Each structure stands twice: as C-alpha cells, then as structure tokens.
Amino acid sequence: MSGIVIFGAGGRAGRAITAEARSRGHRVTAVVRDPARHPDLATDGVRVVPGDVTDVRAIAAIGEGHDAAVHAVSPMSGPQQGFDDLDPAFFVQAADALVGGLSEAGVPRLVAIGLFSTLESPGGGLVMDDPAAYPPEFRSFAKELRPFAAAHAAGLDRLREAGSAVDWLMLTPPARLEADGTRTGGYRIGGETAPRWEVRLSYADLAVAALDEIETPRHHRTRVSVFGDGEDGA
Ligand SMILES: NC(=O)c1ccc[n+]([C@@H]2O[C@H](COP(=O)([O-])OP(=O)(O)OC[C@H]3O[C@@H](n4cnc5c(N)ncnc54)[C@H](OP(=O)(O)O)[C@@H]3O)[C@@H](O)[C@H]2O)c1
C-alpha cells in the first residue's frame, strides 16, 4: 500500500483516480480548495485536506509521508464555463509549486493529467492550431480554447525544465475523454502525436493508467498520450 496525494481530488479526473487508488488499497490524501464543498469524498482510507496547487508551502506540508502525487487540477471545467477568467500563468505556477513542494517533502513521483490540444496534430503543427484535429463538435470553439491550451503547454514546458527533482509523467487523454464511460481496465499509450479525433477514453480508464504508472513507473520525465484500448489511434 502507498500513500498518494491527489490535487484536484474533487474533480472528474481526481474522483476517478481517488476511486481507482482506493480499489487497489492505497491510502489517499484528497486535496481540494474547500472540503465543505466535497462532503462525499471523505470515505474509509481517504483523508480530505484543503490546499491550493499553486501554494508551494502547502504542497510541502501536505506531501510529507506520501509515495506519489497526482496533479488533476484545472482552473476551468470546460468551454461552457468560458475562459475569460483564465490566468495564463496558472499551469506554470502549479508546476513550480508541485516540483518545489514535492521535492521538499520527499515525494518521488508525480503523475499529471494533460490536455489533448497540446499534442502534435497528425496534420502537422499542434492540435491547438488545427481545428480539423478536434472532433467536429469542438471545432467551433477551438479558437476560444487556444489560450487555455497554451497555458497548459507552458505548464508542461515548466515540468520539462524542472530537472530531476521529481520523477514526473504527464498522461494526455484524447479529445473525447468521457465522464460516463465505463472502466474497461485497458488503455494504450502513444507518443507526442494526437490520436485520431474519433478515439475515446473514459475517466475511469485514465485513472487505471495513472495508478499503473504510480505502482510501476514506466515513463519518466516525459509526456505521453493515453487512449482507449482497442482504439486505433493512428
Ligand atoms: N480531452 C482532454 O484532453 C481533457 C478533457 C478534460 C480535462 N482535461 C484535463 O484533465 C485535468 C483534470 O480535469 P477534470 O476534467 O478533472 O477537471 P474538473 O472536473 O473541472 O476538476 C478540476 C478540479 O480542479 C480543482 N482546482 C481548481 N483550481 C484549483 C487550485 N488552484 N488548487 C487546487 N485545486 C484546484 C477544482 O477543485 P475545487 O473547485 O473543488 O477546489 C476542480 O475540482 C486538467 O488538466 C484538464 O485540463 C483534459
């Protein structure tokens, strides 16, 4: 059994990863900004604590005694919320605070969840600059999404610059990341190029990949794509 601290534990990815971690017998520290907003999170084996992912001191204190951390934080929940309030430096601040705080606390492993739009487009360039790489239903707001994608990409760059302090991995899902998708227990790992826009992954299987990489780290200080098992990514 390991101790895993999950930042963004009240969100869709965070909840799926918390559930997967508990089903495998790990002890979870669930970090949310306001525990009162997540009364259902505190179950057997899950301790809920307040914390902000951009606060290095909080991360150093909360991280103590854990074997791994998960970064499943997003300042925006989707296009319906709009992106007007986006701080372009958010993901850079989070990367700095996580690398600083986790290394101070002696947490060796960090699994972060990435964003599809930051991958390379099969057509060349980045997905964020190629609306055709998005599923049709997303294409009309691809332009609106771009600053969010650029902020995410800057966070990834910051992790890449961070050196060896923490053994991080960014798992980047396909555009069709489905909250109501089932847990198949399988997934495929790809490289820097986005899978075809038709490809899907459930949050539950994203959580399987995250826990596999915590229990048996296979990818180190890099970003990979992850998509549904049986899906043809190319
Ligand atoms: N297809 C794709 O590539 C795709 C699709 C969706 C999401 N994602 C990515 O996956 C990751 C997780 O997204 P999600 O869908 O799980 O998002 P979500 O459901 O919106 O959850 C995000 C959580 O982040 C928390 N949060 C926001 N600001 C925070 C801060 N400063 N400190 C600590 N926690 C904070 C919020 O928690 P509280 O409000 O409770 O504090 C919220 O519960 C993000 O990186 C997102 O961009 C990728």
PDB file of C-alpha atoms and ligand atoms in Angstrom:
ATOM      1  CA  MET A   1       0.000   0.000   0.000  1.00  0.00           C
ATOM      2  CA  SER A   2       1.192   3.501  -0.853  1.00  0.00           C
ATOM      3  CA  GLY A   3       0.195   6.963   0.226  1.00  0.00           C
ATOM      4  CA  ILE A   4      -0.999   9.046  -2.717  1.00  0.00           C
ATOM      5  CA  VAL A   5      -1.788  12.749  -2.532  1.00  0.00           C
ATOM      6  CA  ILE A   6      -4.262  13.868  -5.198  1.00  0.00           C
ATOM      7  CA  PHE A   7      -4.566  17.555  -6.089  1.00  0.00           C
ATOM      8  CA  GLY A   8      -7.940  18.285  -7.697  1.00  0.00           C
ATOM      9  CA  ALA A   9      -9.477  15.235  -5.999  1.00  0.00           C
ATOM     10  CA  GLY A  10     -12.964  16.751  -6.194  1.00  0.00           C
ATOM     11  CA  GLY A  11     -12.921  16.989  -9.998  1.00  0.00           C
ATOM     12  CA  ARG A  12     -13.777  14.395 -12.639  1.00  0.00           C
ATOM     13  CA  ALA A  13     -10.252  13.011 -13.078  1.00  0.00           C
ATOM     14  CA  GLY A  14      -9.437  13.417  -9.390  1.00  0.00           C
ATOM     15  CA  ARG A  15     -12.511  11.464  -8.299  1.00  0.00           C
ATOM     16  CA  ALA A  16     -11.825   8.653 -10.768  1.00  0.00           C
ATOM     17  CA  ILE A  17      -8.188   8.434  -9.644  1.00  0.00           C
ATOM     18  CA  THR A  18      -9.199   8.519  -5.982  1.00  0.00           C
ATOM     19  CA  ALA A  19     -11.647   5.645  -6.569  1.00  0.00           C
ATOM     20  CA  GLU A  20      -9.070   3.609  -8.501  1.00  0.00           C
ATOM     21  CA  ALA A  21      -6.428   4.198  -5.821  1.00  0.00           C
ATOM     22  CA  ARG A  22      -8.809   3.081  -3.071  1.00  0.00           C
ATOM     23  CA  SER A  23      -9.896  -0.005  -5.021  1.00  0.00           C
ATOM     24  CA  ARG A  24      -6.206  -1.016  -5.079  1.00  0.00           C
ATOM     25  CA  GLY A  25      -5.833  -0.456  -1.348  1.00  0.00           C
ATOM     26  CA  HIS A  26      -3.817   2.768  -1.392  1.00  0.00           C
ATOM     27  CA  ARG A  27      -4.190   5.468   1.215  1.00  0.00           C
ATOM     28  CA  VAL A  28      -5.356   8.748  -0.361  1.00  0.00           C
ATOM     29  CA  THR A  29      -4.961  12.342   0.729  1.00  0.00           C
ATOM     30  CA  ALA A  30      -7.563  14.218  -1.303  1.00  0.00           C
ATOM     31  CA  VAL A  31      -6.665  17.892  -1.756  1.00  0.00           C
ATOM     32  CA  VAL A  32      -9.484  20.305  -2.584  1.00  0.00           C
ATOM     33  CA  ARG A  33      -9.748  24.037  -2.070  1.00  0.00           C
ATOM     34  CA  ASP A  34     -12.842  23.807   0.134  1.00  0.00           C
ATOM     35  CA  PRO A  35     -13.563  20.435   1.822  1.00  0.00           C
ATOM     36  CA  ALA A  36     -17.091  21.620   2.742  1.00  0.00           C
ATOM     37  CA  ARG A  37     -17.937  21.542  -0.983  1.00  0.00           C
ATOM     38  CA  HIS A  38     -16.965  17.852  -1.212  1.00  0.00           C
ATOM     39  CA  PRO A  39     -18.595  16.147   1.803  1.00  0.00           C
ATOM     40  CA  ASP A  40     -18.822  12.791  -0.016  1.00  0.00           C
ATOM     41  CA  LEU A  41     -15.063  12.494  -0.615  1.00  0.00           C
ATOM     42  CA  ALA A  42     -14.036  11.530   2.925  1.00  0.00           C
ATOM     43  CA  THR A  43     -14.537   7.774   2.999  1.00  0.00           C
ATOM     44  CA  ASP A  44     -12.539   4.951   4.513  1.00  0.00           C
ATOM     45  CA  GLY A  45      -8.898   5.444   3.500  1.00  0.00           C
ATOM     46  CA  VAL A  46      -9.460   8.960   2.104  1.00  0.00           C
ATOM     47  CA  ARG A  47      -8.418  11.988   4.137  1.00  0.00           C
ATOM     48  CA  VAL A  48      -9.662  15.295   2.736  1.00  0.00           C
ATOM     49  CA  VAL A  49      -7.495  18.376   3.278  1.00  0.00           C
ATOM     50  CA  PRO A  50      -7.700  21.944   1.986  1.00  0.00           C
ATOM     51  CA  GLY A  51      -4.953  23.104  -0.341  1.00  0.00           C
ATOM     52  CA  ASP A  52      -4.149  25.081  -3.447  1.00  0.00           C
ATOM     53  CA  VAL A  53      -1.947  23.558  -6.145  1.00  0.00           C
ATOM     54  CA  THR A  54      -0.089  26.827  -6.647  1.00  0.00           C
ATOM     55  CA  ASP A  55       0.933  27.040  -2.969  1.00  0.00           C
ATOM     56  CA  VAL A  56       4.417  25.540  -2.577  1.00  0.00           C
ATOM     57  CA  ARG A  57       4.353  25.699   1.240  1.00  0.00           C
ATOM     58  CA  ALA A  58       1.007  23.879   1.418  1.00  0.00           C
ATOM     59  CA  ILE A  59       2.246  21.206  -1.006  1.00  0.00           C
ATOM     60  CA  ALA A  60       5.439  20.659   1.012  1.00  0.00           C
ATOM     61  CA  ALA A  61       3.408  20.244   4.215  1.00  0.00           C
ATOM     62  CA  ILE A  62       0.621  18.082   2.734  1.00  0.00           C
ATOM     63  CA  GLY A  63       3.039  15.948   0.688  1.00  0.00           C
ATOM     64  CA  GLU A  64       5.072  14.735   3.657  1.00  0.00           C
ATOM     65  CA  GLY A  65       4.905  10.944   4.049  1.00  0.00           C
ATOM     66  CA  HIS A  66       3.442  10.198   0.602  1.00  0.00           C
ATOM     67  CA  ASP A  67       4.910   7.984  -2.116  1.00  0.00           C
ATOM     68  CA  ALA A  68       3.324   9.722  -5.107  1.00  0.00           C
ATOM     69  CA  ALA A  69       1.260  12.731  -6.116  1.00  0.00           C
ATOM     70  CA  VAL A  70      -1.331  13.358  -8.809  1.00  0.00           C
ATOM     71  CA  HIS A  71      -1.989  16.722 -10.470  1.00  0.00           C
ATOM     72  CA  ALA A  72      -5.570  16.614 -11.744  1.00  0.00           C
ATOM     73  CA  VAL A  73      -6.292  20.303 -11.283  1.00  0.00           C
ATOM     74  CA  SER A  74      -7.945  22.521 -13.838  1.00  0.00           C
ATOM     75  CA  PRO A  75      -8.872  26.165 -13.272  1.00  0.00           C
ATOM     76  CA  MET A  76     -11.617  25.766 -15.931  1.00  0.00           C
ATOM     77  CA  SER A  77     -14.104  22.922 -16.216  1.00  0.00           C
ATOM     78  CA  GLY A  78     -14.880  23.355 -19.904  1.00  0.00           C
ATOM     79  CA  PRO A  79     -15.989  25.744 -22.626  1.00  0.00           C
ATOM     80  CA  GLN A  80     -19.436  26.154 -21.029  1.00  0.00           C
ATOM     81  CA  GLN A  81     -17.689  27.990 -18.162  1.00  0.00           C
ATOM     82  CA  GLY A  82     -15.837  30.284 -20.578  1.00  0.00           C
ATOM     83  CA  PHE A  83     -12.154  31.177 -20.414  1.00  0.00           C
ATOM     84  CA  ASP A  84     -12.361  34.882 -19.547  1.00  0.00           C
ATOM     85  CA  ASP A  85     -11.008  34.344 -16.019  1.00  0.00           C
ATOM     86  CA  LEU A  86      -8.051  32.241 -17.131  1.00  0.00           C
ATOM     87  CA  ASP A  87      -4.699  33.141 -15.621  1.00  0.00           C
ATOM     88  CA  PRO A  88      -2.247  32.239 -18.420  1.00  0.00           C
ATOM     89  CA  ALA A  89       0.417  31.512 -15.775  1.00  0.00           C
ATOM     90  CA  PHE A  90      -1.746  29.052 -13.800  1.00  0.00           C
ATOM     91  CA  PHE A  91      -0.181  25.801 -15.005  1.00  0.00           C
ATOM     92  CA  VAL A  92       3.359  27.229 -14.753  1.00  0.00           C
ATOM     93  CA  GLN A  93       2.687  28.285 -11.159  1.00  0.00           C
ATOM     94  CA  ALA A  94       1.249  24.842 -10.408  1.00  0.00           C
ATOM     95  CA  ALA A  95       4.287  23.091 -11.969  1.00  0.00           C
ATOM     96  CA  ASP A  96       6.707  25.261  -9.967  1.00  0.00           C
ATOM     97  CA  ALA A  97       4.821  24.726  -6.718  1.00  0.00           C
ATOM     98  CA  LEU A  98       4.484  20.969  -7.258  1.00  0.00           C
ATOM     99  CA  VAL A  99       8.135  20.405  -8.149  1.00  0.00           C
ATOM    100  CA  GLY A 100       9.303  22.621  -5.265  1.00  0.00           C
ATOM    101  CA  GLY A 101       6.843  21.324  -2.668  1.00  0.00           C
ATOM    102  CA  LEU A 102       7.045  17.633  -3.557  1.00  0.00           C
ATOM    103  CA  SER A 103      10.841  17.592  -3.687  1.00  0.00           C
ATOM    104  CA  GLU A 104      10.963  19.308  -0.285  1.00  0.00           C
ATOM    105  CA  ALA A 105       8.524  16.719   1.095  1.00  0.00           C
ATOM    106  CA  GLY A 106      10.459  13.838  -0.475  1.00  0.00           C
ATOM    107  CA  VAL A 107       7.607  12.671  -2.730  1.00  0.00           C
ATOM    108  CA  PRO A 108       9.409  10.947  -5.606  1.00  0.00           C
ATOM    109  CA  ARG A 109       6.679  10.520  -8.233  1.00  0.00           C
ATOM    110  CA  LEU A 110       4.191  12.916  -9.877  1.00  0.00           C
ATOM    111  CA  VAL A 111       1.555  11.917 -12.428  1.00  0.00           C
ATOM    112  CA  ALA A 112      -0.104  14.921 -14.086  1.00  0.00           C
ATOM    113  CA  ILE A 113      -3.093  14.955 -16.422  1.00  0.00           C
ATOM    114  CA  GLY A 114      -2.544  16.811 -19.677  1.00  0.00           C
ATOM    115  CA  LEU A 115      -4.708  18.336 -22.397  1.00  0.00           C
ATOM    116  CA  PHE A 116      -5.364  16.889 -25.869  1.00  0.00           C
ATOM    117  CA  SER A 117      -4.903  20.269 -27.605  1.00  0.00           C
ATOM    118  CA  THR A 118      -1.237  20.426 -26.549  1.00  0.00           C
ATOM    119  CA  LEU A 119      -0.366  17.307 -28.573  1.00  0.00           C
ATOM    120  CA  GLU A 120       1.019  17.423 -32.104  1.00  0.00           C
ATOM    121  CA  SER A 121      -1.591  17.272 -34.824  1.00  0.00           C
ATOM    122  CA  PRO A 122      -1.437  14.341 -37.267  1.00  0.00           C
ATOM    123  CA  GLY A 123      -1.710  17.068 -39.930  1.00  0.00           C
ATOM    124  CA  GLY A 124       1.396  18.928 -38.632  1.00  0.00           C
ATOM    125  CA  GLY A 125       1.783  21.663 -36.016  1.00  0.00           C
ATOM    126  CA  LEU A 126      -0.110  21.479 -32.743  1.00  0.00           C
ATOM    127  CA  VAL A 127      -3.719  20.426 -32.254  1.00  0.00           C
ATOM    128  CA  MET A 128      -4.451  23.824 -30.661  1.00  0.00           C
ATOM    129  CA  ASP A 129      -3.683  25.435 -34.038  1.00  0.00           C
ATOM    130  CA  ASP A 130      -5.528  22.884 -36.169  1.00  0.00           C
ATOM    131  CA  PRO A 131      -9.326  22.840 -35.674  1.00  0.00           C
ATOM    132  CA  ALA A 132      -9.550  19.816 -38.007  1.00  0.00           C
ATOM    133  CA  ALA A 133      -7.749  17.756 -35.344  1.00  0.00           C
ATOM    134  CA  TYR A 134     -10.675  18.315 -32.925  1.00  0.00           C
ATOM    135  CA  PRO A 135     -13.888  16.288 -33.024  1.00  0.00           C
ATOM    136  CA  PRO A 136     -16.475  18.192 -35.115  1.00  0.00           C
ATOM    137  CA  GLU A 137     -18.495  19.222 -32.055  1.00  0.00           C
ATOM    138  CA  PHE A 138     -15.431  21.009 -30.601  1.00  0.00           C
ATOM    139  CA  ARG A 139     -14.257  22.812 -33.741  1.00  0.00           C
ATOM    140  CA  SER A 140     -16.434  25.894 -33.332  1.00  0.00           C
ATOM    141  CA  PHE A 141     -14.747  26.792 -30.029  1.00  0.00           C
ATOM    142  CA  ALA A 142     -11.198  25.630 -30.892  1.00  0.00           C
ATOM    143  CA  LYS A 143     -10.110  29.283 -31.106  1.00  0.00           C
ATOM    144  CA  GLU A 144     -11.631  30.082 -27.701  1.00  0.00           C
ATOM    145  CA  LEU A 145      -9.839  27.096 -26.200  1.00  0.00           C
ATOM    146  CA  ARG A 146      -6.429  28.115 -27.517  1.00  0.00           C
ATOM    147  CA  PRO A 147      -5.293  30.333 -24.579  1.00  0.00           C
ATOM    148  CA  PHE A 148      -6.208  27.527 -22.188  1.00  0.00           C
ATOM    149  CA  ALA A 149      -4.220  25.061 -24.304  1.00  0.00           C
ATOM    150  CA  ALA A 150      -1.250  27.455 -24.423  1.00  0.00           C
ATOM    151  CA  ALA A 151      -1.372  27.806 -20.626  1.00  0.00           C
ATOM    152  CA  HIS A 152      -1.424  24.013 -20.262  1.00  0.00           C
ATOM    153  CA  ALA A 153       1.512  23.667 -22.696  1.00  0.00           C
ATOM    154  CA  ALA A 154       3.501  26.234 -20.709  1.00  0.00           C
ATOM    155  CA  GLY A 155       2.988  24.095 -17.591  1.00  0.00           C
ATOM    156  CA  LEU A 156       4.320  21.069 -19.446  1.00  0.00           C
ATOM    157  CA  ASP A 157       7.348  23.057 -20.602  1.00  0.00           C
ATOM    158  CA  ARG A 158       7.966  24.059 -16.996  1.00  0.00           C
ATOM    159  CA  LEU A 159       7.975  20.418 -15.899  1.00  0.00           C
ATOM    160  CA  ARG A 160      10.434  19.654 -18.698  1.00  0.00           C
ATOM    161  CA  GLU A 161      12.720  22.418 -17.417  1.00  0.00           C
ATOM    162  CA  ALA A 162      12.471  21.205 -13.836  1.00  0.00           C
ATOM    163  CA  GLY A 163      15.399  18.816 -13.953  1.00  0.00           C
ATOM    164  CA  SER A 164      15.484  15.687 -11.865  1.00  0.00           C
ATOM    165  CA  ALA A 165      13.901  16.805  -8.583  1.00  0.00           C
ATOM    166  CA  VAL A 166      10.682  14.823  -9.145  1.00  0.00           C
ATOM    167  CA  ASP A 167      10.071  11.871 -11.469  1.00  0.00           C
ATOM    168  CA  TRP A 168       7.042  13.290 -13.296  1.00  0.00           C
ATOM    169  CA  LEU A 169       4.856  11.956 -16.080  1.00  0.00           C
ATOM    170  CA  MET A 170       2.092  13.740 -17.962  1.00  0.00           C
ATOM    171  CA  LEU A 171      -0.699  11.495 -19.267  1.00  0.00           C
ATOM    172  CA  THR A 172      -2.560  13.251 -22.073  1.00  0.00           C
ATOM    173  CA  PRO A 173      -6.039  11.952 -22.926  1.00  0.00           C
ATOM    174  CA  PRO A 174      -7.799  12.137 -26.292  1.00  0.00           C
ATOM    175  CA  ALA A 175     -10.313  14.906 -27.018  1.00  0.00           C
ATOM    176  CA  ARG A 176     -13.156  12.538 -26.206  1.00  0.00           C
ATOM    177  CA  LEU A 177     -12.476  11.977 -22.528  1.00  0.00           C
ATOM    178  CA  GLU A 178     -15.756  10.618 -21.218  1.00  0.00           C
ATOM    179  CA  ALA A 179     -17.058  11.063 -17.682  1.00  0.00           C
ATOM    180  CA  ASP A 180     -19.778   8.441 -18.190  1.00  0.00           C
ATOM    181  CA  GLY A 181     -17.510   5.966 -19.995  1.00  0.00           C
ATOM    182  CA  THR A 182     -17.058   2.573 -18.377  1.00  0.00           C
ATOM    183  CA  ARG A 183     -13.935   1.166 -16.758  1.00  0.00           C
ATOM    184  CA  THR A 184     -12.536  -1.452 -19.129  1.00  0.00           C
ATOM    185  CA  GLY A 185      -9.247  -1.711 -17.241  1.00  0.00           C
ATOM    186  CA  GLY A 186      -7.326  -1.272 -20.513  1.00  0.00           C
ATOM    187  CA  TYR A 187      -5.736   1.638 -22.353  1.00  0.00           C
ATOM    188  CA  ARG A 188      -2.993   2.333 -24.869  1.00  0.00           C
ATOM    189  CA  ILE A 189      -0.015   4.632 -24.550  1.00  0.00           C
ATOM    190  CA  GLY A 190       1.104   6.720 -27.526  1.00  0.00           C
ATOM    191  CA  GLY A 191       3.659   9.422 -28.141  1.00  0.00           C
ATOM    192  CA  GLU A 192       3.530  13.161 -28.784  1.00  0.00           C
ATOM    193  CA  THR A 193       1.136  12.957 -31.748  1.00  0.00           C
ATOM    194  CA  ALA A 194      -2.583  13.148 -31.038  1.00  0.00           C
ATOM    195  CA  PRO A 195      -4.670  10.101 -31.827  1.00  0.00           C
ATOM    196  CA  ARG A 196      -7.458  10.445 -34.401  1.00  0.00           C
ATOM    197  CA  TRP A 197     -10.271  12.661 -33.083  1.00  0.00           C
ATOM    198  CA  GLU A 198     -12.691   9.696 -33.073  1.00  0.00           C
ATOM    199  CA  VAL A 199     -10.702   7.980 -30.311  1.00  0.00           C
ATOM    200  CA  ARG A 200     -12.188   7.838 -26.808  1.00  0.00           C
ATOM    201  CA  LEU A 201     -11.087   7.182 -23.246  1.00  0.00           C
ATOM    202  CA  SER A 202     -13.123   7.032 -20.048  1.00  0.00           C
ATOM    203  CA  TYR A 203     -12.009   8.930 -16.952  1.00  0.00           C
ATOM    204  CA  ALA A 204     -12.092   5.531 -15.220  1.00  0.00           C
ATOM    205  CA  ASP A 205      -9.509   4.091 -17.634  1.00  0.00           C
ATOM    206  CA  LEU A 206      -7.420   7.271 -17.395  1.00  0.00           C
ATOM    207  CA  ALA A 207      -7.361   6.515 -13.664  1.00  0.00           C
ATOM    208  CA  VAL A 208      -6.216   2.945 -14.376  1.00  0.00           C
ATOM    209  CA  ALA A 209      -3.291   4.326 -16.407  1.00  0.00           C
ATOM    210  CA  ALA A 210      -2.426   6.835 -13.665  1.00  0.00           C
ATOM    211  CA  LEU A 211      -2.384   4.141 -10.954  1.00  0.00           C
ATOM    212  CA  ASP A 212      -0.373   1.752 -13.134  1.00  0.00           C
ATOM    213  CA  GLU A 213       2.250   4.487 -13.597  1.00  0.00           C
ATOM    214  CA  ILE A 214       2.318   5.132  -9.861  1.00  0.00           C
ATOM    215  CA  GLU A 215       2.618   1.467  -8.901  1.00  0.00           C
ATOM    216  CA  THR A 216       5.084   0.556 -11.663  1.00  0.00           C
ATOM    217  CA  PRO A 217       6.570   3.676 -13.254  1.00  0.00           C
ATOM    218  CA  ARG A 218       7.342   3.020 -16.928  1.00  0.00           C
ATOM    219  CA  HIS A 219       7.654   6.552 -18.312  1.00  0.00           C
ATOM    220  CA  HIS A 220       9.887   9.130 -16.709  1.00  0.00           C
ATOM    221  CA  ARG A 221      10.050  12.940 -17.024  1.00  0.00           C
ATOM    222  CA  THR A 222       8.067  12.897 -20.228  1.00  0.00           C
ATOM    223  CA  ARG A 223       4.616  13.332 -21.695  1.00  0.00           C
ATOM    224  CA  VAL A 224       2.699  10.534 -23.393  1.00  0.00           C
ATOM    225  CA  SER A 225      -0.763  10.269 -24.879  1.00  0.00           C
ATOM    226  CA  VAL A 226      -3.200   7.720 -23.489  1.00  0.00           C
ATOM    227  CA  PHE A 227      -6.311   6.437 -25.204  1.00  0.00           C
ATOM    228  CA  GLY A 228      -8.816   3.603 -25.126  1.00  0.00           C
ATOM    229  CA  ASP A 229      -7.732   0.033 -25.542  1.00  0.00           C
ATOM    230  CA  GLY A 230      -8.847  -1.394 -28.866  1.00  0.00           C
ATOM    231  CA  GLU A 231      -8.987   2.101 -30.385  1.00  0.00           C
ATOM    232  CA  ASP A 232      -6.917   2.684 -33.496  1.00  0.00           C
ATOM    233  CA  GLY A 233      -5.007   5.821 -32.545  1.00  0.00           C
ATOM    234  CA  ALA A 234      -3.123   6.401 -35.808  1.00  0.00           C
TER     235      ALA A 234
HETATM  236  N1  LIG B   1      -9.643  15.732 -23.532  1.00  0.00           N
HETATM  237  C1  LIG B   1      -8.725  16.264 -22.727  1.00  0.00           C
HETATM  238  O1  LIG B   1      -7.557  16.413 -23.059  1.00  0.00           O
HETATM  239  C2  LIG B   1      -9.180  16.735 -21.365  1.00  0.00           C
HETATM  240  C3  LIG B   1     -10.554  16.825 -21.038  1.00  0.00           C
HETATM  241  C4  LIG B   1     -10.904  17.263 -19.752  1.00  0.00           C
HETATM  242  C5  LIG B   1      -9.921  17.609 -18.832  1.00  0.00           C
HETATM  243  N2  LIG B   1      -8.597  17.508 -19.190  1.00  0.00           N
HETATM  244  C6  LIG B   1      -7.540  17.857 -18.234  1.00  0.00           C
HETATM  245  O2  LIG B   1      -7.583  16.904 -17.176  1.00  0.00           O
HETATM  246  C7  LIG B   1      -7.234  17.553 -15.940  1.00  0.00           C
HETATM  247  C8  LIG B   1      -8.373  17.348 -14.937  1.00  0.00           C
HETATM  248  O3  LIG B   1      -9.558  17.883 -15.488  1.00  0.00           O
HETATM  249  P1  LIG B   1     -11.031  17.490 -14.964  1.00  0.00           P
HETATM  250  O4  LIG B   1     -11.873  17.210 -16.136  1.00  0.00           O
HETATM  251  O5  LIG B   1     -10.950  16.507 -13.867  1.00  0.00           O
HETATM  252  O6  LIG B   1     -11.450  18.917 -14.362  1.00  0.00           O
HETATM  253  P2  LIG B   1     -12.598  19.280 -13.322  1.00  0.00           P
HETATM  254  O7  LIG B   1     -13.619  18.206 -13.253  1.00  0.00           O
HETATM  255  O8  LIG B   1     -13.037  20.654 -13.694  1.00  0.00           O
HETATM  256  O9  LIG B   1     -11.834  19.309 -11.929  1.00  0.00           O
HETATM  257  C9  LIG B   1     -10.784  20.202 -11.730  1.00  0.00           C
HETATM  258  C10 LIG B   1     -10.614  20.407 -10.241  1.00  0.00           C
HETATM  259  O10 LIG B   1      -9.512  21.325 -10.068  1.00  0.00           O
HETATM  260  C11 LIG B   1      -9.726  21.948  -8.817  1.00  0.00           C
HETATM  261  N3  LIG B   1      -8.985  23.202  -8.738  1.00  0.00           N
HETATM  262  C12 LIG B   1      -9.144  24.314  -9.495  1.00  0.00           C
HETATM  263  N4  LIG B   1      -8.248  25.244  -9.159  1.00  0.00           N
HETATM  264  C13 LIG B   1      -7.502  24.713  -8.148  1.00  0.00           C
HETATM  265  C14 LIG B   1      -6.397  25.171  -7.380  1.00  0.00           C
HETATM  266  N5  LIG B   1      -5.882  26.405  -7.567  1.00  0.00           N
HETATM  267  N6  LIG B   1      -5.851  24.334  -6.453  1.00  0.00           N
HETATM  268  C15 LIG B   1      -6.367  23.105  -6.244  1.00  0.00           C
HETATM  269  N7  LIG B   1      -7.407  22.611  -6.938  1.00  0.00           N
HETATM  270  C16 LIG B   1      -7.975  23.417  -7.876  1.00  0.00           C
HETATM  271  C17 LIG B   1     -11.211  22.120  -8.676  1.00  0.00           C
HETATM  272  O11 LIG B   1     -11.428  21.812  -7.344  1.00  0.00           O
HETATM  273  P3  LIG B   1     -12.265  22.637  -6.295  1.00  0.00           P
HETATM  274  O12 LIG B   1     -13.054  23.677  -7.055  1.00  0.00           O
HETATM  275  O13 LIG B   1     -13.090  21.607  -5.673  1.00  0.00           O
HETATM  276  O14 LIG B   1     -11.250  23.174  -5.364  1.00  0.00           O
HETATM  277  C18 LIG B   1     -11.816  21.030  -9.547  1.00  0.00           C
HETATM  278  O15 LIG B   1     -12.468  20.031  -8.786  1.00  0.00           O
HETATM  279  C19 LIG B   1      -6.965  19.019 -16.301  1.00  0.00           C
HETATM  280  O16 LIG B   1      -5.600  19.197 -16.553  1.00  0.00           O
HETATM  281  C20 LIG B   1      -7.753  19.201 -17.582  1.00  0.00           C
HETATM  282  O17 LIG B   1      -7.284  20.269 -18.380  1.00  0.00           O
HETATM  283  C21 LIG B   1      -8.213  17.066 -20.422  1.00  0.00           C
END
